[in-house]
Structure formats: structure tokens, C-alpha cells
Amino acid sequence: MEYAIITKDLTKYYGDFLAVDRVNLRVPFNTIYGFLGPNGAGKTTTIRMMCGLTNISSGDAIVNGHSVRKEPEKVKASVGVVQDISNLYPELTCFDNLMFSAEMHGVPKRLRKERVLELLEFFDLEDKKDEKFANLFRGLKRRLTIAAALVHKPKILLLDEPTLVLDVKSRRKMWALIKALKEEDITIFLTSHNVYEVSHLSERVAVINKGRIVAEGKPSELKRLVPYDETIELGVSDPKRLLERLKGVDVIDRAYLDKGTLKVVARDSLVAIEEISQVLREEGIDVNFMSLRSADMEEVFLKIVEGEGVGRFKQGDLHSQEGH
């Protein structure tokens, strides 16, 4: 079995509203798979259908080899689910919350305490063992919620917006934790609207917008999916003179000054650099620095959801992953 999760035309209607429209995904085992989209795109509905928390209107999801529609109990035993709002009890201690979760997930009584202590150690929560959940800081609450989802040793972890409302320090700790979980051979399906987070953590990314998958691939592949210009940034001794000389150069779309740095947007960066170098030599202008900046993932994401370049991607293309 090659894939941890396969969705087949997964669809969800709420009345007449089409929330998720024939989503096809293949998530390999032992990977971090990012599911990226703006708020309201269908991320949470998709993840809830994958684990049986929301009824599927049509299509199916195969999770750890089991059909959500035909074998929901086997699916639930295979996955840990962390929703954007914690389901732990505020009045219970960290230890008691995990013990209760172990009981709910069917962990044998004789093994529960050992598993709970193991999780408290892994998540660096040993010193919070007897602290009430309500008294924890947000980052610690998030960690304990993830620990509770792993109490039955699932092979797959579904994380819905794991760093929502966390501060910068707590967010970075969460990223390190997610990477550590992957090293424990857990497949992680990560939903987020945070572009940097998904591109930083994920080996593959699917972009959903208005319920439909509009792009899928490695972060580097998504950058090639949409057309974009590259920006050449220069620090020179006489930027105004260079700016004037670059007017009318065919390959340059625009050039402008930004706080003393000359920025040149070009369709073909290599040809543009040759043209710029020639002008620099002719004018005797000294160069302090020259750098080339391609589009970052946030720019790529915005172009994808706005429809630029989407015509190059079809959901059927996902089936070609089997050959990779």
C-alpha cells in the first residue's frame, strides 16, 4: 500500500451549497502533506470527511487502506484528528485528559498510563502533568491536544490549522514538533491558510479554492505552475542614471527605485542582466550588489487562487503520481 490517503471525487453539499467539489488527492505514507487554501475554501470540511466526522455526499476517501463510507470504524482507529478548536476538558489535568482520551480510543487499561507518560515526555509536558488544561498557555494547549490525538498510536495525523492563534515563538516550536512527529513515521495531513507554514513544512502541497483543487505538487513545482516575472535588485553608485538608461530595453517590463535600491522586473532575467551589465560598463557605474529574486510561495499562492496559470492543472493529473 503506497498511499496513506486517497480521495476519489470527494464531494460535500450543504443543502444546495457545494462546499467540496470532486476532490482527488493521493497522500504518500510518511510525508507531511500540506492542504492550503483561503478561509472558507473547504479545507476543514475535507478533513472532516476524511475521518468520518462529516457525512460524504458522493465519492469516497480511502484512509490507511479503508473506505470511510464502508469501514468508518477502521478509519477512525487509523487516524488522529486535531481540529482547530480543542476537544479537551478544561477542568481536567493534562494527565487525566490523556487518560480519558486513551479510554475513548480503546487503549487497553493496562497500557494507558505507560502510553500517557510516554506522550507527556515526548511533548515536553512532564512538568505540566497535574496542571489543569484551562491553566495552560495556548501553545501548551495545542501540544496536549495533539498528544491526545496520538494516544492510540495512529499511522496518520490530520492537523487542522495547528498554529492558529499561536504567537511566533509557539508557532516555531509547533513546526519543530510536526517535523519530529514525521520522524516517528507518522503521515501528517496539514491544513492551513498560512502559505509560509505549508511551504516550509510540506513535501507536497494541494491548493483548494472554492471547494476545488486548483493546483498540486511539490512547492518547487507550484512555483513553475504559474507565470511570473523575476526581479533583479541592484545597489549601484548612480541608480538614477542607470534607471534612465534602462528605459526602452525590450526584455525589461519595468524598473523603479525602492529606498535607494534599483529593482528591475524582467521576463528573461539572464538577458536582462547582460543588458544591465553592458550599461554599467558603458556608464562606469560601480556595483555594490546585484541579486535575483524569484516569486515566493505567497505570490504563487495568490496567483493560483486568482486563476492565473490554473489552466495548466487538471485534477486528473494527480493520477500520474503513481509513477513517481
Tab-separated table of C-alpha atoms in Angstrom:
chain	number	residue	atom	x	y	z
A	1	MET	CA	0.000	0.000	0.000
A	2	GLU	CA	1.656	3.167	-1.282
A	3	TYR	CA	-0.729	5.893	-0.131
A	4	ALA	CA	-1.930	6.802	3.347
A	5	ILE	CA	-4.907	8.740	1.966
A	6	ILE	CA	-6.645	8.578	-1.409
A	7	THR	CA	-9.740	10.637	-2.126
A	8	LYS	CA	-11.936	9.774	-5.089
A	9	ASP	CA	-14.198	12.588	-6.322
A	10	LEU	CA	-14.829	13.524	-2.692
A	11	THR	CA	-17.854	15.831	-2.630
A	12	LYS	CA	-19.902	17.605	0.028
A	13	TYR	CA	-23.165	19.519	-0.307
A	14	TYR	CA	-24.805	21.505	2.473
A	15	GLY	CA	-28.307	21.777	1.037
A	16	ASP	CA	-27.791	23.344	-2.385
A	17	PHE	CA	-24.365	24.729	-1.464
A	18	LEU	CA	-21.432	22.802	-2.951
A	19	ALA	CA	-18.708	23.040	-0.283
A	20	VAL	CA	-16.253	20.459	-1.677
A	21	ASP	CA	-16.291	19.638	-5.367
A	22	ARG	CA	-14.902	16.240	-6.525
A	23	VAL	CA	-11.578	16.419	-4.693
A	24	ASN	CA	-8.964	13.859	-5.777
A	25	LEU	CA	-5.831	13.535	-3.650
A	26	ARG	CA	-3.096	10.960	-3.076
A	27	VAL	CA	-1.064	11.351	0.098
A	28	PRO	CA	2.027	9.093	0.340
A	29	PHE	CA	2.886	7.411	3.633
A	30	ASN	CA	5.475	9.046	5.929
A	31	THR	CA	5.169	12.518	4.443
A	32	ILE	CA	3.946	15.927	5.559
A	33	TYR	CA	1.251	16.849	3.049
A	34	GLY	CA	0.068	20.445	3.015
A	35	PHE	CA	-3.525	21.402	2.227
A	36	LEU	CA	-3.544	25.116	1.534
A	37	GLY	CA	-6.410	27.466	0.874
A	38	PRO	CA	-8.055	30.723	1.914
A	39	ASN	CA	-10.640	30.785	4.697
A	40	GLY	CA	-13.865	29.087	3.579
A	41	ALA	CA	-12.195	27.167	0.746
A	42	GLY	CA	-13.279	23.730	2.006
A	43	LYS	CA	-10.203	22.609	3.978
A	44	THR	CA	-11.957	21.735	7.251
A	45	THR	CA	-14.903	20.060	5.502
A	46	THR	CA	-12.476	17.880	3.528
A	47	ILE	CA	-10.557	16.820	6.618
A	48	ARG	CA	-13.799	16.045	8.482
A	49	MET	CA	-14.978	13.817	5.631
A	50	MET	CA	-11.625	12.003	5.601
A	51	CYS	CA	-12.069	10.880	9.200
A	52	GLY	CA	-15.821	10.278	9.204
A	53	LEU	CA	-16.841	13.317	11.255
A	54	THR	CA	-18.884	14.723	8.352
A	55	ASN	CA	-21.024	12.636	6.003
A	56	ILE	CA	-19.800	12.370	2.407
A	57	SER	CA	-22.328	13.446	-0.251
A	58	SER	CA	-20.603	11.477	-3.035
A	59	GLY	CA	-17.226	9.936	-3.772
A	60	ASP	CA	-15.070	8.330	-1.098
A	61	ALA	CA	-11.842	8.558	0.873
A	62	ILE	CA	-9.543	5.576	1.389
A	63	VAL	CA	-7.562	6.058	4.605
A	64	ASN	CA	-4.862	3.528	5.522
A	65	GLY	CA	-6.492	1.147	3.041
A	66	HIS	CA	-10.014	1.509	4.487
A	67	SER	CA	-13.054	3.165	2.909
A	68	VAL	CA	-14.538	5.951	5.030
A	69	ARG	CA	-18.002	5.055	3.728
A	70	LYS	CA	-17.735	1.284	4.213
A	71	GLU	CA	-15.292	0.920	7.132
A	72	PRO	CA	-15.584	4.092	9.243
A	73	GLU	CA	-14.503	2.389	12.494
A	74	LYS	CA	-11.282	1.075	10.932
A	75	VAL	CA	-10.583	4.556	9.565
A	76	LYS	CA	-11.094	6.138	12.993
A	77	ALA	CA	-8.668	3.627	14.504
A	78	SER	CA	-6.053	4.594	11.901
A	79	VAL	CA	-6.134	8.368	12.335
A	80	GLY	CA	-5.609	11.017	14.959
A	81	VAL	CA	-7.603	14.208	14.414
A	82	VAL	CA	-6.693	17.647	15.711
A	83	GLN	CA	-9.378	20.198	14.894
A	84	ASP	CA	-8.866	23.951	15.021
A	85	ILE	CA	-10.726	24.064	18.369
A	86	SER	CA	-9.534	21.719	21.127
A	87	ASN	CA	-11.876	18.985	22.353
A	88	LEU	CA	-10.103	18.512	25.722
A	89	TYR	CA	-11.750	19.223	29.074
A	90	PRO	CA	-10.725	22.494	30.783
A	91	GLU	CA	-11.287	21.191	34.322
A	92	LEU	CA	-9.203	18.027	33.885
A	93	THR	CA	-5.430	17.875	34.335
A	94	CYS	CA	-3.123	17.095	31.417
A	95	PHE	CA	-2.662	13.561	32.736
A	96	ASP	CA	-6.380	12.959	33.199
A	97	ASN	CA	-7.247	14.354	29.766
A	98	LEU	CA	-4.815	11.936	28.131
A	99	MET	CA	-6.025	9.020	30.250
A	100	PHE	CA	-9.618	9.789	29.234
A	101	SER	CA	-8.612	10.041	25.564
A	102	ALA	CA	-6.834	6.680	25.844
A	103	GLU	CA	-10.001	5.123	27.244
A	104	MET	CA	-12.163	6.658	24.498
A	105	HIS	CA	-9.777	5.325	21.820
A	106	GLY	CA	-9.878	1.808	23.231
A	107	VAL	CA	-6.324	1.634	24.560
A	108	PRO	CA	-6.176	-1.397	26.901
A	109	LYS	CA	-6.364	-0.352	30.564
A	110	ARG	CA	-3.023	-1.953	31.461
A	111	LEU	CA	-1.236	0.121	28.776
A	112	ARG	CA	-2.872	3.526	29.305
A	113	LYS	CA	-0.642	5.014	31.997
A	114	GLU	CA	2.568	3.982	30.235
A	115	ARG	CA	1.339	5.486	26.938
A	116	VAL	CA	0.241	8.741	28.613
A	117	LEU	CA	3.580	9.208	30.392
A	118	GLU	CA	5.374	8.472	27.121
A	119	LEU	CA	3.386	11.196	25.366
A	120	LEU	CA	3.920	13.735	28.151
A	121	GLU	CA	7.659	13.140	27.821
A	122	PHE	CA	7.678	13.359	24.008
A	123	PHE	CA	5.681	16.597	24.028
A	124	ASP	CA	7.808	18.082	26.834
A	125	LEU	CA	4.800	18.336	29.161
A	126	GLU	CA	6.014	16.221	32.083
A	127	ASP	CA	6.148	19.202	34.426
A	128	LYS	CA	2.539	20.085	33.472
A	129	LYS	CA	1.203	16.596	34.266
A	130	ASP	CA	-1.011	17.784	37.153
A	131	GLU	CA	-1.861	21.201	35.692
A	132	LYS	CA	-5.446	21.810	34.614
A	133	PHE	CA	-5.888	22.202	30.853
A	134	ALA	CA	-7.648	25.549	31.396
A	135	ASN	CA	-4.495	26.993	33.021
A	136	LEU	CA	-2.107	26.193	30.147
A	137	PHE	CA	-0.812	28.767	27.671
A	138	ARG	CA	-2.133	28.429	24.105
A	139	GLY	CA	0.981	26.722	22.741
A	140	LEU	CA	0.901	24.099	25.507
A	141	LYS	CA	-2.825	23.533	24.977
A	142	ARG	CA	-2.131	22.853	21.308
A	143	ARG	CA	0.628	20.392	22.172
A	144	LEU	CA	-1.584	18.475	24.608
A	145	THR	CA	-4.398	18.359	22.042
A	146	ILE	CA	-2.052	16.763	19.514
A	147	ALA	CA	-0.780	14.337	22.169
A	148	ALA	CA	-4.387	13.268	22.848
A	149	ALA	CA	-4.898	12.577	19.132
A	150	LEU	CA	-1.879	10.242	19.156
A	151	VAL	CA	-2.743	8.272	22.276
A	152	HIS	CA	-3.851	5.189	20.274
A	153	LYS	CA	-0.721	5.245	18.033
A	154	PRO	CA	-2.410	6.116	14.725
A	155	LYS	CA	-0.419	5.963	11.485
A	156	ILE	CA	-1.995	9.173	10.166
A	157	LEU	CA	-2.443	12.562	11.848
A	158	LEU	CA	-4.941	15.079	10.458
A	159	LEU	CA	-3.954	18.565	11.653
A	160	ASP	CA	-6.437	21.369	11.022
A	161	GLU	CA	-4.815	24.818	11.347
A	162	PRO	CA	-2.324	23.658	14.042
A	163	THR	CA	-0.766	27.089	14.658
A	164	LEU	CA	-3.921	29.180	14.553
A	165	VAL	CA	-3.799	31.924	17.256
A	166	LEU	CA	-0.283	30.912	18.360
A	167	ASP	CA	2.402	33.566	18.821
A	168	VAL	CA	5.616	33.466	16.773
A	169	LYS	CA	7.653	31.570	19.388
A	170	SER	CA	4.937	28.952	19.959
A	171	ARG	CA	4.425	28.605	16.205
A	172	ARG	CA	8.083	27.778	15.622
A	173	LYS	CA	8.009	25.222	18.420
A	174	MET	CA	4.947	23.649	16.799
A	175	TRP	CA	6.745	23.431	13.437
A	176	ALA	CA	9.660	21.628	15.109
A	177	LEU	CA	7.185	19.258	16.772
A	178	ILE	CA	5.448	18.462	13.467
A	179	LYS	CA	8.809	17.612	11.890
A	180	ALA	CA	9.666	15.405	14.880
A	181	LEU	CA	6.354	13.534	14.504
A	182	LYS	CA	7.163	12.823	10.876
A	183	GLU	CA	10.442	11.234	12.036
A	184	GLU	CA	8.279	8.858	14.105
A	185	ASP	CA	6.854	7.531	10.795
A	186	ILE	CA	3.546	9.364	11.169
A	187	THR	CA	1.912	10.658	7.990
A	188	ILE	CA	0.745	14.233	8.572
A	189	PHE	CA	-2.045	15.903	6.594
A	190	LEU	CA	-1.767	19.588	7.454
A	191	THR	CA	-4.420	22.157	6.599
A	192	SER	CA	-3.596	25.845	6.809
A	193	HIS	CA	-4.165	29.235	5.201
A	194	ASN	CA	-0.581	30.177	6.197
A	195	VAL	CA	1.426	29.963	2.950
A	196	TYR	CA	4.847	30.110	4.581
A	197	GLU	CA	3.926	27.408	7.094
A	198	VAL	CA	2.732	24.939	4.447
A	199	SER	CA	5.628	25.537	2.037
A	200	HIS	CA	8.150	25.368	4.900
A	201	LEU	CA	6.885	22.057	6.316
A	202	SER	CA	5.340	20.120	3.438
A	203	GLU	CA	6.850	17.796	0.875
A	204	ARG	CA	3.768	18.112	-1.333
A	205	VAL	CA	1.015	20.721	-1.342
A	206	ALA	CA	-2.525	20.804	-2.698
A	207	VAL	CA	-4.240	24.179	-3.095
A	208	ILE	CA	-8.019	24.284	-2.678
A	209	ASN	CA	-10.173	27.264	-3.614
A	210	LYS	CA	-13.983	27.434	-3.622
A	211	GLY	CA	-14.124	23.706	-2.928
A	212	ARG	CA	-11.954	22.627	-5.864
A	213	ILE	CA	-8.304	21.594	-6.127
A	214	VAL	CA	-6.636	24.189	-8.336
A	215	ALA	CA	-3.005	23.047	-8.004
A	216	GLU	CA	-0.975	20.165	-6.563
A	217	GLY	CA	2.710	19.287	-6.373
A	218	LYS	CA	5.963	19.955	-4.579
A	219	PRO	CA	6.395	23.605	-3.514
A	220	SER	CA	9.093	23.995	-6.187
A	221	GLU	CA	6.704	22.594	-8.825
A	222	LEU	CA	3.940	25.003	-7.846
A	223	LYS	CA	6.313	27.894	-8.427
A	224	ARG	CA	6.635	26.741	-12.042
A	225	LEU	CA	2.881	26.300	-12.429
A	226	VAL	CA	2.058	29.991	-12.772
A	227	PRO	CA	3.686	32.660	-14.937
A	228	TYR	CA	5.673	35.231	-13.006
A	229	ASP	CA	8.433	37.708	-13.598
A	230	GLU	CA	11.742	37.754	-11.759
A	231	THR	CA	13.116	40.836	-10.041
A	232	ILE	CA	16.754	41.903	-10.279
A	233	GLU	CA	17.789	44.058	-7.323
A	234	LEU	CA	20.832	46.324	-7.611
A	235	GLY	CA	22.782	48.611	-5.336
A	236	VAL	CA	24.823	50.967	-7.550
A	237	SER	CA	26.719	54.246	-7.270
A	238	ASP	CA	24.299	56.164	-9.520
A	239	PRO	CA	20.888	54.423	-9.550
A	240	LYS	CA	19.038	57.356	-11.176
A	241	ARG	CA	21.384	57.401	-14.174
A	242	LEU	CA	21.114	53.631	-14.567
A	243	LEU	CA	17.309	53.804	-14.294
A	244	GLU	CA	17.208	56.386	-17.087
A	245	ARG	CA	19.445	54.261	-19.352
A	246	LEU	CA	17.312	51.122	-18.874
A	247	LYS	CA	14.170	52.761	-20.267
A	248	GLY	CA	13.165	51.137	-23.518
A	249	VAL	CA	15.174	47.917	-23.040
A	250	ASP	CA	12.942	45.263	-24.629
A	251	VAL	CA	13.216	42.458	-22.080
A	252	ILE	CA	12.609	44.755	-19.079
A	253	ASP	CA	8.947	45.201	-18.105
A	254	ARG	CA	9.606	47.926	-15.554
A	255	ALA	CA	12.364	49.416	-13.419
A	256	TYR	CA	11.967	51.561	-10.304
A	257	LEU	CA	13.787	52.810	-7.230
A	258	ASP	CA	12.843	51.475	-3.794
A	259	LYS	CA	14.700	53.125	-0.875
A	260	GLY	CA	17.872	53.506	-2.922
A	261	THR	CA	17.743	50.003	-4.415
A	262	LEU	CA	17.069	49.733	-8.142
A	263	LYS	CA	14.552	46.990	-8.895
A	264	VAL	CA	14.226	45.642	-12.407
A	265	VAL	CA	11.326	43.342	-13.348
A	266	ALA	CA	12.145	41.222	-16.390
A	267	ARG	CA	10.606	38.432	-18.462
A	268	ASP	CA	14.043	36.914	-19.113
A	269	SER	CA	16.353	37.638	-16.201
A	270	LEU	CA	19.558	36.339	-17.825
A	271	VAL	CA	19.158	38.540	-20.912
A	272	ALA	CA	18.249	41.480	-18.682
A	273	ILE	CA	21.389	41.002	-16.560
A	274	GLU	CA	23.512	41.039	-19.740
A	275	GLU	CA	21.858	44.309	-20.855
A	276	ILE	CA	22.301	45.863	-17.403
A	277	SER	CA	25.969	44.797	-17.239
A	278	GLN	CA	26.638	46.417	-20.598
A	279	VAL	CA	25.069	49.711	-19.464
A	280	LEU	CA	27.078	49.605	-16.214
A	281	ARG	CA	30.331	49.227	-18.182
A	282	GLU	CA	29.448	51.990	-20.654
A	283	GLU	CA	28.476	54.452	-17.920
A	284	GLY	CA	31.242	53.479	-15.480
A	285	ILE	CA	28.727	52.907	-12.697
A	286	ASP	CA	30.028	50.941	-9.709
A	287	VAL	CA	28.028	47.951	-8.404
A	288	ASN	CA	27.717	47.283	-4.669
A	289	PHE	CA	25.437	44.275	-5.053
A	290	MET	CA	23.198	42.514	-7.559
A	291	SER	CA	20.692	39.785	-6.661
A	292	LEU	CA	17.924	37.884	-8.404
A	293	ARG	CA	14.649	37.241	-6.595
A	294	SER	CA	12.058	34.842	-7.946
A	295	ALA	CA	8.444	34.698	-6.785
A	296	ASP	CA	7.940	33.449	-3.220
A	297	MET	CA	5.216	30.960	-2.287
A	298	GLU	CA	2.832	33.680	-1.130
A	299	GLU	CA	2.934	35.325	-4.567
A	300	VAL	CA	2.470	31.929	-6.232
A	301	PHE	CA	-0.494	31.093	-3.965
A	302	LEU	CA	-2.214	34.400	-4.720
A	303	LYS	CA	-1.813	33.896	-8.468
A	304	ILE	CA	-3.155	30.339	-8.236
A	305	VAL	CA	-6.294	31.264	-6.286
A	306	GLU	CA	-6.856	34.262	-8.573
A	307	GLY	CA	-6.849	31.867	-11.522
A	308	GLU	CA	-3.529	32.713	-13.192
A	309	GLY	CA	-1.950	29.572	-14.610
A	310	VAL	CA	-4.705	27.296	-13.274
A	311	GLY	CA	-5.494	26.091	-16.766
A	312	ARG	CA	-2.251	24.123	-16.746
A	313	PHE	CA	-3.509	21.856	-13.942
A	314	LYS	CA	-6.250	19.244	-14.089
A	315	GLN	CA	-7.333	17.052	-11.178
A	316	GLY	CA	-6.705	14.017	-13.355
A	317	ASP	CA	-3.006	14.908	-13.290
A	318	LEU	CA	-2.884	13.572	-9.726
A	319	HIS	CA	-3.123	10.020	-11.013
A	320	SER	CA	0.296	10.433	-12.628
A	321	GLN	CA	1.796	10.470	-9.108
A	322	GLU	CA	1.629	6.662	-9.122
A	323	GLY	CA	4.588	6.606	-11.457
A	324	HIS	CA	6.785	8.797	-9.211
